[in-house]
């Protein structure tokens, strides 16, 4: 009898059907010499400090470095503590019973670092010593599963994958718990969560936000000329930029009097844009955010659903390529797409027998190849699933299409002592861009018809327009751009040698970046402002404190990702890495334990009762004089008072109108908060009625 452990019930159900385990039992399927059971994702995880007898946040306990990490069944929050999740506890017992009754195990958790850790932690927690083999597949189609079951791999082949996942898990625990406790203890107010990946990511966001806000916007002017030749209207733009409006207006008058411009240089270049590669998870998340407005987490959630519906290959991949042996499957995928009314027209644009093979690269395929559709073409999906599936399917059609060929014409014009320029792009062979017709998408609207121009041609100026422009600050991050920054974090490192070594290494992995971003939202460190991601006051406070600390060092985090890859590939010892991890944990903890709260926001705040300096913290504003004891809680009826609110309250004795506070009845209301001479506060409504709330 063999046990099969899947990561989720839905996958277990499909595996059971294929191996003939059709008898449903409590927590597993039985039949065909198989017992098929399942986890609910991470049933077992690293124990928390309380499990080691360390309760609360105590300076004397830090750093917490377990000699041997303990594993525990999943727990859920209950009151002020945590208790075992009964469903998880029961399923673990069932898995243990299944393992006990079987001679060996087939590991069918997701084929990746996280899936390997899920199984190994369960295996270790249960004290199991049965032999196990690995089902390593890239899709959940029946064909892929049967092929995988006929070609099971030795469990020992994936020891490196497990060691890398275990070290990542333990490093997140050690850095996250010690850094969080150290900073929280130092600041003495509120909870300040830090993490190995989340803090460098927060630093990226805050730095971009500060650069954006501190950017000095300057106005300038350019001149746009309109011309006409051979019935084609086209425009040129001045090379010069003017700061003074009067000077550019004078230039326009001179140009209008001159009336004609001279063509002094025409340069034509032929070039091509290679078809894109397949999506990896980060690439899919970026594109879905840009075109569909999906968050990274939402994209991963939908992709996982499509995977479990057997419509796409494994989505948590970091590769954009496929191996040679998968290439032979591509024609069948195209035929299947062409049979669908939804894709028939696009498939007809693909050049048969002339497939572009640039996605084939055995060396660049990591655990899994780039995201592909399967031969199962969907007939009914909800709107979001359909939109993401279409994106993946169309990308397949694009990648196998030929390059887009184009001709770029650069023209220099001269009138009086002013130079003007034209840049026009002509598509000579659309290639892969024909699939979606996105000719202007990457060209900054330079794709347009231009008449034949030659040196020494004279062109009439049919119109001259003054363009008023402003210099642009660094753009705030969208989620797509933040994912790119995380993916390419190695490129931002100042040291040239280090940057070269870490060029292709980011922070986090394709499978974890979405959860890192969501963690920052959950911690109230960042928020969405339309399509942009910006830091909150709390996020900026944390950044100001840790900006120059090791915990926020992007290069350090990128180096760790490189180390995990080396451990996975058996190029580095996990023991060696763990020793360095312990040293770094001690350094990070020591750095943060000596930190003092930074002065942020309004710094000249004074107590309304005794005029002593008031100290602003995450949750409260309080008088620095212990004898006075005045305190103001920042959260009022569900709304956190901002620096601006507090500054107005102390200086003007009245906040601006605060909207959508929540009353005891659960109904929202708008009101001002008013400060009395004795330091108490009350609501003032637009009808000037007051109501005590403290």
PDB file of C-alpha atoms in Angstrom, residues 2-8 11-12 15 34-39 95 98-99 104-124 128 130-137 140 145 148-149 151-159 161-162 307 368:
ATOM      1  CA  UNK A   2       1.280   3.457  -0.938  1.00  0.00           C
ATOM      2  CA  UNK A   3       0.295   6.797   0.595  1.00  0.00           C
ATOM      3  CA  UNK A   4      -0.093   9.873  -1.608  1.00  0.00           C
ATOM      4  CA  UNK A   5      -0.037  13.287   0.091  1.00  0.00           C
ATOM      5  CA  UNK A   6      -1.467  16.230  -1.876  1.00  0.00           C
ATOM      6  CA  UNK A   7      -1.317  19.862  -0.810  1.00  0.00           C
ATOM      7  CA  UNK A   8      -5.070  20.472  -1.114  1.00  0.00           C
ATOM      8  CA  UNK A  11      -5.781  17.925  -5.961  1.00  0.00           C
ATOM      9  CA  UNK A  12      -6.108  14.810  -3.804  1.00  0.00           C
ATOM     10  CA  UNK A  15      -5.110  12.033  -7.910  1.00  0.00           C
ATOM     11  CA  UNK A  34      -3.348   3.588  -2.611  1.00  0.00           C
ATOM     12  CA  UNK A  35      -4.389   5.792   0.273  1.00  0.00           C
ATOM     13  CA  UNK A  36      -4.656   9.395  -0.959  1.00  0.00           C
ATOM     14  CA  UNK A  37      -4.779  12.121   1.691  1.00  0.00           C
ATOM     15  CA  UNK A  38      -4.152  15.847   1.799  1.00  0.00           C
ATOM     16  CA  UNK A  39      -2.883  18.820   3.744  1.00  0.00           C
ATOM     17  CA  UNK A  95      -2.155  11.834   7.695  1.00  0.00           C
ATOM     18  CA  UNK A  98      -2.329   6.911   6.622  1.00  0.00           C
ATOM     19  CA  UNK A  99       1.476   7.012   6.719  1.00  0.00           C
ATOM     20  CA  UNK A 104       5.973   4.153   1.329  1.00  0.00           C
ATOM     21  CA  UNK A 105       4.866   7.675   0.424  1.00  0.00           C
ATOM     22  CA  UNK A 106       4.418   9.584  -2.816  1.00  0.00           C
ATOM     23  CA  UNK A 107       4.884  13.319  -2.238  1.00  0.00           C
ATOM     24  CA  UNK A 108       2.333  15.197  -4.373  1.00  0.00           C
ATOM     25  CA  UNK A 109       2.441  18.616  -2.741  1.00  0.00           C
ATOM     26  CA  UNK A 110       3.087  21.485  -5.174  1.00  0.00           C
ATOM     27  CA  UNK A 111       6.348  20.903  -7.015  1.00  0.00           C
ATOM     28  CA  UNK A 112       8.391  23.801  -5.620  1.00  0.00           C
ATOM     29  CA  UNK A 113      10.308  25.013  -2.583  1.00  0.00           C
ATOM     30  CA  UNK A 114       7.194  25.832  -0.568  1.00  0.00           C
ATOM     31  CA  UNK A 115       5.466  22.542  -1.432  1.00  0.00           C
ATOM     32  CA  UNK A 116       8.571  20.615  -0.425  1.00  0.00           C
ATOM     33  CA  UNK A 117       8.691  22.362   2.961  1.00  0.00           C
ATOM     34  CA  UNK A 118       4.975  21.654   3.531  1.00  0.00           C
ATOM     35  CA  UNK A 119       5.591  17.909   3.142  1.00  0.00           C
ATOM     36  CA  UNK A 120       8.906  17.702   4.995  1.00  0.00           C
ATOM     37  CA  UNK A 121       7.573  19.634   8.012  1.00  0.00           C
ATOM     38  CA  UNK A 122       4.581  17.251   8.228  1.00  0.00           C
ATOM     39  CA  UNK A 123       6.883  14.245   7.778  1.00  0.00           C
ATOM     40  CA  UNK A 124       9.255  15.461  10.503  1.00  0.00           C
ATOM     41  CA  UNK A 128       7.815   9.400  10.105  1.00  0.00           C
ATOM     42  CA  UNK A 130       9.008   5.706   5.682  1.00  0.00           C
ATOM     43  CA  UNK A 131      10.683   6.013   2.291  1.00  0.00           C
ATOM     44  CA  UNK A 132       9.194   8.564  -0.083  1.00  0.00           C
ATOM     45  CA  UNK A 133       9.283   9.448  -3.778  1.00  0.00           C
ATOM     46  CA  UNK A 134       8.426  12.724  -5.505  1.00  0.00           C
ATOM     47  CA  UNK A 135       5.671  13.379  -8.047  1.00  0.00           C
ATOM     48  CA  UNK A 136       7.158  16.283 -10.003  1.00  0.00           C
ATOM     49  CA  UNK A 137       4.705  17.742 -12.533  1.00  0.00           C
ATOM     50  CA  UNK A 140      -2.618  18.848 -13.210  1.00  0.00           C
ATOM     51  CA  UNK A 145      -0.213  13.204 -13.673  1.00  0.00           C
ATOM     52  CA  UNK A 148       4.582  11.843 -13.461  1.00  0.00           C
ATOM     53  CA  UNK A 149       3.379   8.721 -11.608  1.00  0.00           C
ATOM     54  CA  UNK A 151       8.377   8.599 -13.627  1.00  0.00           C
ATOM     55  CA  UNK A 152       8.541   9.180  -9.882  1.00  0.00           C
ATOM     56  CA  UNK A 153      11.757  10.763  -8.631  1.00  0.00           C
ATOM     57  CA  UNK A 154      13.761   9.854  -5.569  1.00  0.00           C
ATOM     58  CA  UNK A 155      12.832  11.960  -2.552  1.00  0.00           C
ATOM     59  CA  UNK A 156      16.523  12.495  -1.793  1.00  0.00           C
ATOM     60  CA  UNK A 157      16.892  14.337  -5.115  1.00  0.00           C
ATOM     61  CA  UNK A 158      14.999  17.225  -3.519  1.00  0.00           C
ATOM     62  CA  UNK A 159      16.958  17.510  -0.272  1.00  0.00           C
ATOM     63  CA  UNK A 161      15.170  22.177  -2.319  1.00  0.00           C
ATOM     64  CA  UNK A 162      14.022  21.369   1.206  1.00  0.00           C
ATOM     65  CA  UNK A 307      -4.089  25.617 -12.386  1.00  0.00           C
ATOM     66  CA  UNK A 368       9.193  24.751 -13.616  1.00  0.00           C
TER      67      UNK A 368
END
